[in-house]
C-alpha positions as a Markdown table, in Angstrom:
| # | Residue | x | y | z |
|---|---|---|---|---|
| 1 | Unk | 8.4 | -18.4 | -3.7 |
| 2 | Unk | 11.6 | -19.8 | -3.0 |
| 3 | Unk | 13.6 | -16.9 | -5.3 |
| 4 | Unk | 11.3 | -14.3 | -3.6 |
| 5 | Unk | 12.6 | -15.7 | -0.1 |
| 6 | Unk | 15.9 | -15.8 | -1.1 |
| 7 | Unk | 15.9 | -12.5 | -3.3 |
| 8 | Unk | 15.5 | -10.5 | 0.5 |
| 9 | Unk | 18.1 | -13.2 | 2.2 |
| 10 | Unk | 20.6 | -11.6 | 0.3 |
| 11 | Unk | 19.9 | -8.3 | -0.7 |
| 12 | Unk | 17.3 | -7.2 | 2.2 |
| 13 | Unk | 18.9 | -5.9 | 4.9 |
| 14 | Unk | 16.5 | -4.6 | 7.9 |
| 15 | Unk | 13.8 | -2.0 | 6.4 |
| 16 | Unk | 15.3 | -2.3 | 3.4 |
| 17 | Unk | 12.9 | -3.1 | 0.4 |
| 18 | Unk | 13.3 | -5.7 | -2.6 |
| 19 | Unk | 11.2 | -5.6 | -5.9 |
| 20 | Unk | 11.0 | -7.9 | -8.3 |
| 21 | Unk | 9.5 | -8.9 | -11.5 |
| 22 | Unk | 6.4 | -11.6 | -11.8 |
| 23 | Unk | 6.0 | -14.0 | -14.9 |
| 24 | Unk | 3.2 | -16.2 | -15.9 |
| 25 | Unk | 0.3 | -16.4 | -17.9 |
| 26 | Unk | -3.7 | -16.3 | -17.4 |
| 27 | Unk | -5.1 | -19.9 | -17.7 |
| 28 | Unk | -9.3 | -19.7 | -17.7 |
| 29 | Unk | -10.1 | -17.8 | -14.2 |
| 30 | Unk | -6.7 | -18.3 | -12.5 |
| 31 | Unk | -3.1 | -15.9 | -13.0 |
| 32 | Unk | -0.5 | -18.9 | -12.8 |
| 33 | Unk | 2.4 | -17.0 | -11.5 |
| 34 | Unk | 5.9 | -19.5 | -12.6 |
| 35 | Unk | 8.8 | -17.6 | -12.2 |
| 36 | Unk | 10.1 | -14.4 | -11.4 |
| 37 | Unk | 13.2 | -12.1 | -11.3 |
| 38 | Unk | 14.9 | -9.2 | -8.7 |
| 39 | Unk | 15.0 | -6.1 | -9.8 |
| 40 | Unk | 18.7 | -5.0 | -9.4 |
| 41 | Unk | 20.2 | -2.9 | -7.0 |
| 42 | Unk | 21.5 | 0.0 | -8.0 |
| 43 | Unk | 23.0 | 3.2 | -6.5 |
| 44 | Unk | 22.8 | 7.0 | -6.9 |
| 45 | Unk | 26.4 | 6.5 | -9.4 |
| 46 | Unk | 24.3 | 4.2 | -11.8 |
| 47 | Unk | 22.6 | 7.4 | -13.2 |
| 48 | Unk | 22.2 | 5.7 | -17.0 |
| 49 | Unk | 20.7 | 2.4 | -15.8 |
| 50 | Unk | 17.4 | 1.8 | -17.1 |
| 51 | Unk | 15.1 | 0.1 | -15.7 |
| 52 | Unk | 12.5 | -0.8 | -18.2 |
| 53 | Unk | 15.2 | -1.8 | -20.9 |
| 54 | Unk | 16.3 | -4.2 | -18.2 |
| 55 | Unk | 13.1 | -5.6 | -18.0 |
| 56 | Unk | 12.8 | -6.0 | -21.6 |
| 57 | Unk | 15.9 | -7.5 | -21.8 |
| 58 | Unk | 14.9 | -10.4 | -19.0 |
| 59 | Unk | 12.0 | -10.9 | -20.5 |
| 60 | Unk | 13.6 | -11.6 | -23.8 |
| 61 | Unk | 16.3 | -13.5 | -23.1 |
| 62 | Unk | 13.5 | -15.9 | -21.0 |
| 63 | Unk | 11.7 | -16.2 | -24.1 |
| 64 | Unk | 14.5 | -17.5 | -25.9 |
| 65 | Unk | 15.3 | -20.4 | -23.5 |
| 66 | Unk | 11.3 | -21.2 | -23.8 |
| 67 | Unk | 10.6 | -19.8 | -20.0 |
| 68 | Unk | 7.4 | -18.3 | -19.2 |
| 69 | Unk | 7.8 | -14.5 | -20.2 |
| 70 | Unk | 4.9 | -12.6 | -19.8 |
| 71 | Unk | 5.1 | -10.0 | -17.6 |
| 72 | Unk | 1.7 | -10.7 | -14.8 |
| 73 | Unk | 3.1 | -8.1 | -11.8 |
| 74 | Unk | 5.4 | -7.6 | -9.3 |
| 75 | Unk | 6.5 | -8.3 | -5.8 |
| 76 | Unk | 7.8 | -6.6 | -2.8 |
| 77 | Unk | 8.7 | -7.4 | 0.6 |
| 78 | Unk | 8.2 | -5.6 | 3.6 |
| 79 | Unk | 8.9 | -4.8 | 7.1 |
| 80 | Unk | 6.4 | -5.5 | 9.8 |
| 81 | Unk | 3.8 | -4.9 | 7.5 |
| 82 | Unk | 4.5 | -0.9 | 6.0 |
| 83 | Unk | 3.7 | -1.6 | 2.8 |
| 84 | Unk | 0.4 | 0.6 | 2.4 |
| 85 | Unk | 2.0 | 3.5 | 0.8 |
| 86 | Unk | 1.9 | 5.9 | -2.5 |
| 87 | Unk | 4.4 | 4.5 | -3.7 |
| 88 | Unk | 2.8 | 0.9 | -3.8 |
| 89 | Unk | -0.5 | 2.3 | -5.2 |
| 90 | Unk | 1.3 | 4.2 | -7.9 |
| 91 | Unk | 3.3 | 0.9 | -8.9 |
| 92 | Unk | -0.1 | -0.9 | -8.8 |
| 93 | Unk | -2.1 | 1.6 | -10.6 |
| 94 | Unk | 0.8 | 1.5 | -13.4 |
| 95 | Unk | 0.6 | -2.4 | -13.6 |
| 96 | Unk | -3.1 | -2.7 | -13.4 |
| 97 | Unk | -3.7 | -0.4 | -16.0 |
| 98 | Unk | -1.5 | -1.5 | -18.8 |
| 99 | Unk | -1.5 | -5.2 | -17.5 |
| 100 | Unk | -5.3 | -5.6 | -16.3 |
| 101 | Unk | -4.8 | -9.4 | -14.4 |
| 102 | Unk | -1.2 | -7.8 | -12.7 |
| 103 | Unk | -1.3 | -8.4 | -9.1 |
| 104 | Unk | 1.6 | -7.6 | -6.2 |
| 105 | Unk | 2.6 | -9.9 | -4.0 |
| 106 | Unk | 4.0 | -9.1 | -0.5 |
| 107 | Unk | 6.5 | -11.0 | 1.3 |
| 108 | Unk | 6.4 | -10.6 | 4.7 |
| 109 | Unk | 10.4 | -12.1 | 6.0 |
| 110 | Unk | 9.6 | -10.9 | 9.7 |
| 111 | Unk | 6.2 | -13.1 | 9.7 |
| 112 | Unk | 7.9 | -16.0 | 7.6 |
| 113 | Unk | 11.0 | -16.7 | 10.1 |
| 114 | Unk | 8.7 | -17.3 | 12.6 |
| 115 | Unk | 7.2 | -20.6 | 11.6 |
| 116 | Unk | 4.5 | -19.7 | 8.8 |
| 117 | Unk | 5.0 | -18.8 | 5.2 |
| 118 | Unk | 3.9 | -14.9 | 4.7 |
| 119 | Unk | 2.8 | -14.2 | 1.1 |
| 120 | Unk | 0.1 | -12.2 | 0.2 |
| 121 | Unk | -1.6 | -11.1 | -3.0 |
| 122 | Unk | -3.4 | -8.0 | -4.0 |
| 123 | Unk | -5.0 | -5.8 | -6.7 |
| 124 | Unk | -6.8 | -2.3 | -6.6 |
| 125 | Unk | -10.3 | -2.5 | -6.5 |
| 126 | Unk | -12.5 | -0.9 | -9.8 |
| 127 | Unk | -13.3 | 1.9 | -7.9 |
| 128 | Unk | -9.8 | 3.4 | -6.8 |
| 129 | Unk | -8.6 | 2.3 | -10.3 |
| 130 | Unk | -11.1 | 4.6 | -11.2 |
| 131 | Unk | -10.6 | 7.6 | -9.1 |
| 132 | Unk | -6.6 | 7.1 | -9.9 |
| 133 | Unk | -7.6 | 7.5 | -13.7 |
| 134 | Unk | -9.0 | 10.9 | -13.0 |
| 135 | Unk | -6.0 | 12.0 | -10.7 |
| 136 | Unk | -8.3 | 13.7 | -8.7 |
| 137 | Unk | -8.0 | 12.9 | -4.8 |
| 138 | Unk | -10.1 | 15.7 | -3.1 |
| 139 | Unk | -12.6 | 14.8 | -0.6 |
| 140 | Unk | -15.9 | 15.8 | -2.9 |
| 141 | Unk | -14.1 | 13.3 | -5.2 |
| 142 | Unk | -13.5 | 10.2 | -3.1 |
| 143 | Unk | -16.9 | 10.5 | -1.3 |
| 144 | Unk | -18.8 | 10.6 | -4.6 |
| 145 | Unk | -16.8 | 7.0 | -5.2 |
| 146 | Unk | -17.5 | 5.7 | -1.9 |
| 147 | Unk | -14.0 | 5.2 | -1.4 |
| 148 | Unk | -12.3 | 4.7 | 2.5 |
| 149 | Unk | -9.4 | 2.7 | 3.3 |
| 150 | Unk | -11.6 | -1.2 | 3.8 |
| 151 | Unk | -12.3 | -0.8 | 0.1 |
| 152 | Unk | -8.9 | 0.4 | -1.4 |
| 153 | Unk | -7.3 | -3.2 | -1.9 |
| 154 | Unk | -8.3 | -6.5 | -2.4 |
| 155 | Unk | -7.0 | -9.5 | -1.8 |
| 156 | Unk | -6.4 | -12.5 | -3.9 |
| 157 | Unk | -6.6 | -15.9 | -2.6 |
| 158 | Unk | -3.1 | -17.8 | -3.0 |
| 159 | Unk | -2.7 | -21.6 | -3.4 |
| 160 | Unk | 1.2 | -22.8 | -4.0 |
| 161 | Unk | 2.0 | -25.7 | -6.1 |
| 162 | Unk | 5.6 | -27.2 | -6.2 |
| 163 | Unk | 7.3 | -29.0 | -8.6 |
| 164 | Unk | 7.9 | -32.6 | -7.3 |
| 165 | Unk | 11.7 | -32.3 | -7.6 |
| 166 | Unk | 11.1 | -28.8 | -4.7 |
| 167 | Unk | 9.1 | -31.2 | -2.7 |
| 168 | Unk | 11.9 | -33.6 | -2.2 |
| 169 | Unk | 13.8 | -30.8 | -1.2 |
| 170 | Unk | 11.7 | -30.0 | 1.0 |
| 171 | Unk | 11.6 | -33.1 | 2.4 |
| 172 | Unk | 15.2 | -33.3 | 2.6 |
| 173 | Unk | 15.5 | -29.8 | 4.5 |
| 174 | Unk | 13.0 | -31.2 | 7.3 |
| 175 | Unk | 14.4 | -34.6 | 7.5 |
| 176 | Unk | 17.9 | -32.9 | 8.3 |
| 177 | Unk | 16.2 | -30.5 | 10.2 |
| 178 | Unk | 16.6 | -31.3 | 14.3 |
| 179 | Unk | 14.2 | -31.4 | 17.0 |
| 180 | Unk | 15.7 | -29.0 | 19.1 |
| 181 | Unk | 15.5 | -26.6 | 16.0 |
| 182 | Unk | 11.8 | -27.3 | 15.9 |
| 183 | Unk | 11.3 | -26.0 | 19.3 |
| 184 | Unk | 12.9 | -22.7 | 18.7 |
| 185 | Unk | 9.7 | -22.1 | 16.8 |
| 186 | Unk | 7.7 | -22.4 | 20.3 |
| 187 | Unk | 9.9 | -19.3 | 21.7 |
| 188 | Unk | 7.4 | -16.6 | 22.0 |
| 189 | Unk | 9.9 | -14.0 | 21.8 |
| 190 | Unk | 7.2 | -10.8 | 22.1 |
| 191 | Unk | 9.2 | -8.2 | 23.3 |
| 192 | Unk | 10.7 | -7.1 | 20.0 |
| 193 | Unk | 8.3 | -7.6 | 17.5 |
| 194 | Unk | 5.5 | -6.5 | 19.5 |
| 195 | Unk | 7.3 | -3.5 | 20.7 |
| 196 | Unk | 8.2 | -2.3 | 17.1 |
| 197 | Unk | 4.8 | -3.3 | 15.6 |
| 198 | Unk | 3.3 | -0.6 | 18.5 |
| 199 | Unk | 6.0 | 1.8 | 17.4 |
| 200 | Unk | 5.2 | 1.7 | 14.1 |
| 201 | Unk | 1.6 | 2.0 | 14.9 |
| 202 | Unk | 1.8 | 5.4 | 17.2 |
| 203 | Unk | 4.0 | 6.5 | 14.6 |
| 204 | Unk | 0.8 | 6.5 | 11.9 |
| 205 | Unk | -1.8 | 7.6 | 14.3 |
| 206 | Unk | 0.6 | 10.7 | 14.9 |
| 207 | Unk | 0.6 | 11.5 | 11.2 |
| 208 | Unk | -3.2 | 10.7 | 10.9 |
| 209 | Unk | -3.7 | 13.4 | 14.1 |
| 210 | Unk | -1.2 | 15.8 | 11.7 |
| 211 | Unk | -3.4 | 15.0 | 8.5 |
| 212 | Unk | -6.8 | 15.8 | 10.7 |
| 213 | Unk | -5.4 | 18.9 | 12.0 |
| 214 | Unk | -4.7 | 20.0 | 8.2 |
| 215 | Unk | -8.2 | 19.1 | 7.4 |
| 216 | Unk | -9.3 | 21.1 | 10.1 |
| 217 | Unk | -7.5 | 24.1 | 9.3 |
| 218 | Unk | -9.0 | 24.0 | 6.1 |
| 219 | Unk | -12.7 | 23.8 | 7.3 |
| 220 | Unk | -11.7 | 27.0 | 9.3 |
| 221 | Unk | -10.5 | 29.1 | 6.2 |
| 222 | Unk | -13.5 | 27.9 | 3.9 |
| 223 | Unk | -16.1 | 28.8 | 7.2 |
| 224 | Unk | -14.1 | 32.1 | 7.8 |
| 225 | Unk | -14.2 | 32.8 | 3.6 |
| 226 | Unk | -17.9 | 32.3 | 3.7 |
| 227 | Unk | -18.2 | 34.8 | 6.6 |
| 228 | Unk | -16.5 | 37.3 | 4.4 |
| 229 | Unk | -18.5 | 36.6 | 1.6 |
| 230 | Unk | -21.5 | 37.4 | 3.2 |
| 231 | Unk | -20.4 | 40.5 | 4.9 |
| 232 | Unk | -19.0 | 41.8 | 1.5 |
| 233 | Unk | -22.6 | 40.8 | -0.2 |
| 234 | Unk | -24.1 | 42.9 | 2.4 |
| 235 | Unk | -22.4 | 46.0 | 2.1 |
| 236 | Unk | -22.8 | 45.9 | -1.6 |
| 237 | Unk | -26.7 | 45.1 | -1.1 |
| 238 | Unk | -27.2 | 48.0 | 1.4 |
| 239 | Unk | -24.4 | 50.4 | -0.7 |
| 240 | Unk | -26.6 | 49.9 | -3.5 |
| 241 | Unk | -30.3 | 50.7 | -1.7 |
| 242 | Unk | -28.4 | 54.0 | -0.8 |
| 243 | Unk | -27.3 | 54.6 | -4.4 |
| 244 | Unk | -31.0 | 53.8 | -5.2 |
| 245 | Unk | -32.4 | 56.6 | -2.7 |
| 246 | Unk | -29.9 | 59.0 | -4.3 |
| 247 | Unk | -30.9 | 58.4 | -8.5 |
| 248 | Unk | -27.6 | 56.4 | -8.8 |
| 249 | Unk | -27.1 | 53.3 | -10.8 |
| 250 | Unk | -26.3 | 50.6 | -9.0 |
| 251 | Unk | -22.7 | 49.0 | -8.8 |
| 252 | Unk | -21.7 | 46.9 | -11.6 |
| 253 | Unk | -22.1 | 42.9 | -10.9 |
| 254 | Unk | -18.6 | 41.4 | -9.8 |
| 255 | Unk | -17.8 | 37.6 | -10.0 |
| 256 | Unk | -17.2 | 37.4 | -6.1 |
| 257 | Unk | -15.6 | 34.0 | -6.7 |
| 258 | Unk | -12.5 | 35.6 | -8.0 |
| 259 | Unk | -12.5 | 38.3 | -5.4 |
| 260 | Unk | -12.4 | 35.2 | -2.7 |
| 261 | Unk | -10.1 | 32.4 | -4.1 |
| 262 | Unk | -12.1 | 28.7 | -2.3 |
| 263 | Unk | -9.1 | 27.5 | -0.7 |
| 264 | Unk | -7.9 | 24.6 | -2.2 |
| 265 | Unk | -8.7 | 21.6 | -0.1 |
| 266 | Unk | -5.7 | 19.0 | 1.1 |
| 267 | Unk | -5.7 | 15.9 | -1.1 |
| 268 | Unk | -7.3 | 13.1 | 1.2 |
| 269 | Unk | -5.5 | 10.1 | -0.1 |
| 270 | Unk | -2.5 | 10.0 | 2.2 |
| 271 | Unk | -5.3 | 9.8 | 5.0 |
| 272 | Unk | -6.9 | 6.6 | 3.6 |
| 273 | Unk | -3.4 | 4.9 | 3.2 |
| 274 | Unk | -2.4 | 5.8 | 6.9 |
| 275 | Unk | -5.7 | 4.6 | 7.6 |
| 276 | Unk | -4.6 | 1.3 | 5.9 |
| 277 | Unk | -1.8 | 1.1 | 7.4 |
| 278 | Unk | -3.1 | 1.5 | 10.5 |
| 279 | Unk | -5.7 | -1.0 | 9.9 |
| 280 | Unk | -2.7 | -3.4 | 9.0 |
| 281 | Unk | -0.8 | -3.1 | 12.0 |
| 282 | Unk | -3.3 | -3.7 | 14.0 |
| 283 | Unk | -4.3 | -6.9 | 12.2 |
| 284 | Unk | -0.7 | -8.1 | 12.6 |
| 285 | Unk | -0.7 | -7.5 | 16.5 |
| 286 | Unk | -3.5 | -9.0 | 16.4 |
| 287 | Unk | -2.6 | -12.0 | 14.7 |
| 288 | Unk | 0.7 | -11.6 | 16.7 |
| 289 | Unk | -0.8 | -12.1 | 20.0 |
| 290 | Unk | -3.0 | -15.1 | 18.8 |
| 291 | Unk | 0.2 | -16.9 | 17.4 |
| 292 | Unk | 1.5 | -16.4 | 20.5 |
| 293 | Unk | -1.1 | -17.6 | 22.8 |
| 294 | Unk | -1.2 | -20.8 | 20.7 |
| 295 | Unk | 2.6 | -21.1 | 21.0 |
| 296 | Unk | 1.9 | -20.7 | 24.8 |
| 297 | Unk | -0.9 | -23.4 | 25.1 |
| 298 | Unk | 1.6 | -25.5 | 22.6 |
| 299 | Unk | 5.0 | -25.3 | 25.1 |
| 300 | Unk | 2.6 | -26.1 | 28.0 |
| 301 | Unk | 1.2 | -29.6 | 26.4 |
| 302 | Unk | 4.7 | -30.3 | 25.4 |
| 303 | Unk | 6.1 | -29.8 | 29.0 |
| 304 | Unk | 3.2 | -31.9 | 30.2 |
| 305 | Unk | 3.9 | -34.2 | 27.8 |
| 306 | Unk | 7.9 | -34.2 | 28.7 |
| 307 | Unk | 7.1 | -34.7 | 32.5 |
């Protein structure tokens, strides 16, 4: 936990993302995660870095020193919360499959420097790991696997253990640690992080309204194509009874699904994870307002208590 927090300290900078590597092993119905590594930064220039090699190369040179080496996930921080994306379930889905106990944990630094340690873990749940096997992300699909945004992740309970040598640290930090520094964590300080958490949210709900506008717009052009279909069936049927009435053979059978091309319907996966996202902001604000509250009720006793 420690390398994770100080893996962002010095190479996340605002919004910007760090990965990392987790190691560990599997012992009876538990992953024991015991050490990890960053990913490196590197630019645009570094064209012939690769990635996996350096992986491989970690990992190796762990196992030589007699570290824990197998590779059990990944981590990634994030910033008030936007880690719901494709880009995290196609990382996932990668793991999960060729590593089946792999999980991703989330480090939250905005939550965390506000009193309370934000690390969470999570995993796909068998039925997206499913649908992600098939590749196929059209709306007959995920309603045939019962899939909607509440059922996409799940979480995975966390309990830290430290090494008695980190809890004298610890100890250490807090003992030098001054009151007055305590009390900072008693600042409410809502204005900002609420303010951006609510930007953040009206930002998704205005590309959920765009995504339910394309889906509407494709409702229109499959109603308006069955219209047509019908019309054209018509005509045929009553062209033919007048070919009939005249001795002529009827028109040859046409595959009328080639003459009218379905139109192809927009993938509905990017809606569930701006659902998700959605769902997580609102959680944090929630969660927000009630640290808050008990950060007000926790100033007040302490003023009583000072008077």
């Amino acid at each position: 936990v420690l390398k994770i927090i100080k893996h962002y300290q010095e190479e996340g900078q605002g919004n910007e993302v760090v990965q990392g590597v987790l190691l560990g092993l599997v012992v009876d119905d538990r992953l024991e995660i015991t050490n990890c590594f960053p990913f490196p930064q590197h630019t645009e220039d570094d064209a012939d870095f690769d990635e996996v090699q350096y992986q491989m190369e970690m990992m190796r040179s762990l196992r030589h020193v007699n570290i824990d080496h197998l590779h059990v996930g990944w981590y990634q921080s994030t910033y008030y919360g936007s880690f719901v994306t494709r880009a995290l379930l196609d990382s996932q889905f990668s793991y999960q499959h060729a590593i089946e106990e792999s999980v991703v944990l989330i480090y939250d630094p905005i939550k965390t420097a506000q009193g309370s340690l934000s690390l969470k873990a999570y995993r796909l749940t068998p039925k997206l790991m499913e649908v992600c096997k098939e590749k196929d992300f059209s709306p007959e699909a995920l309603k045939k696997a019962n899939i909607a945004y509440e059922n996409m992740f799940e979480e995975v309970p966390i309990v830290i253990k430290n090494s008695y040598l980190i809890n004298v640290m610890l100890w250490e930090l807090e003992k030098k640690s001054g009151v007055a520094d305590r009390h900072e964590l008693l600042s409410l300080a809502s204005s900002n992080h609420l303010g951006k958490s609510l930007q953040l949210l009206m930002d998704r709900v205005d590309e959920m309204s765009q995504d339910i506008v394309k889906y509407n717009t494709y409702l229109r052009n499959v109603s308006k194509q069955q219209q047509q279909k019908h019309q054209y069936q018509q005509r045929r049927q009553q062209e033919n009874i007048a070919r009939q009435s005249r001795g002529e053979p009827p028109l040859p059978e046409e595959d009328i699904n080639k003459l009218f091309k379905p139109p192809q319907p927009p993938p509905r996966m990017e809606s569930l994870l701006i659902a998700g996202q959605i769902n997580t902001y609102c959680q944090n604000i929630k969660e927000f307002n009630a640290q808050n509250l008990g950060k007000l009720f926790m100033a007040q006793a302490l003023q009583n208590y000072n008077n």
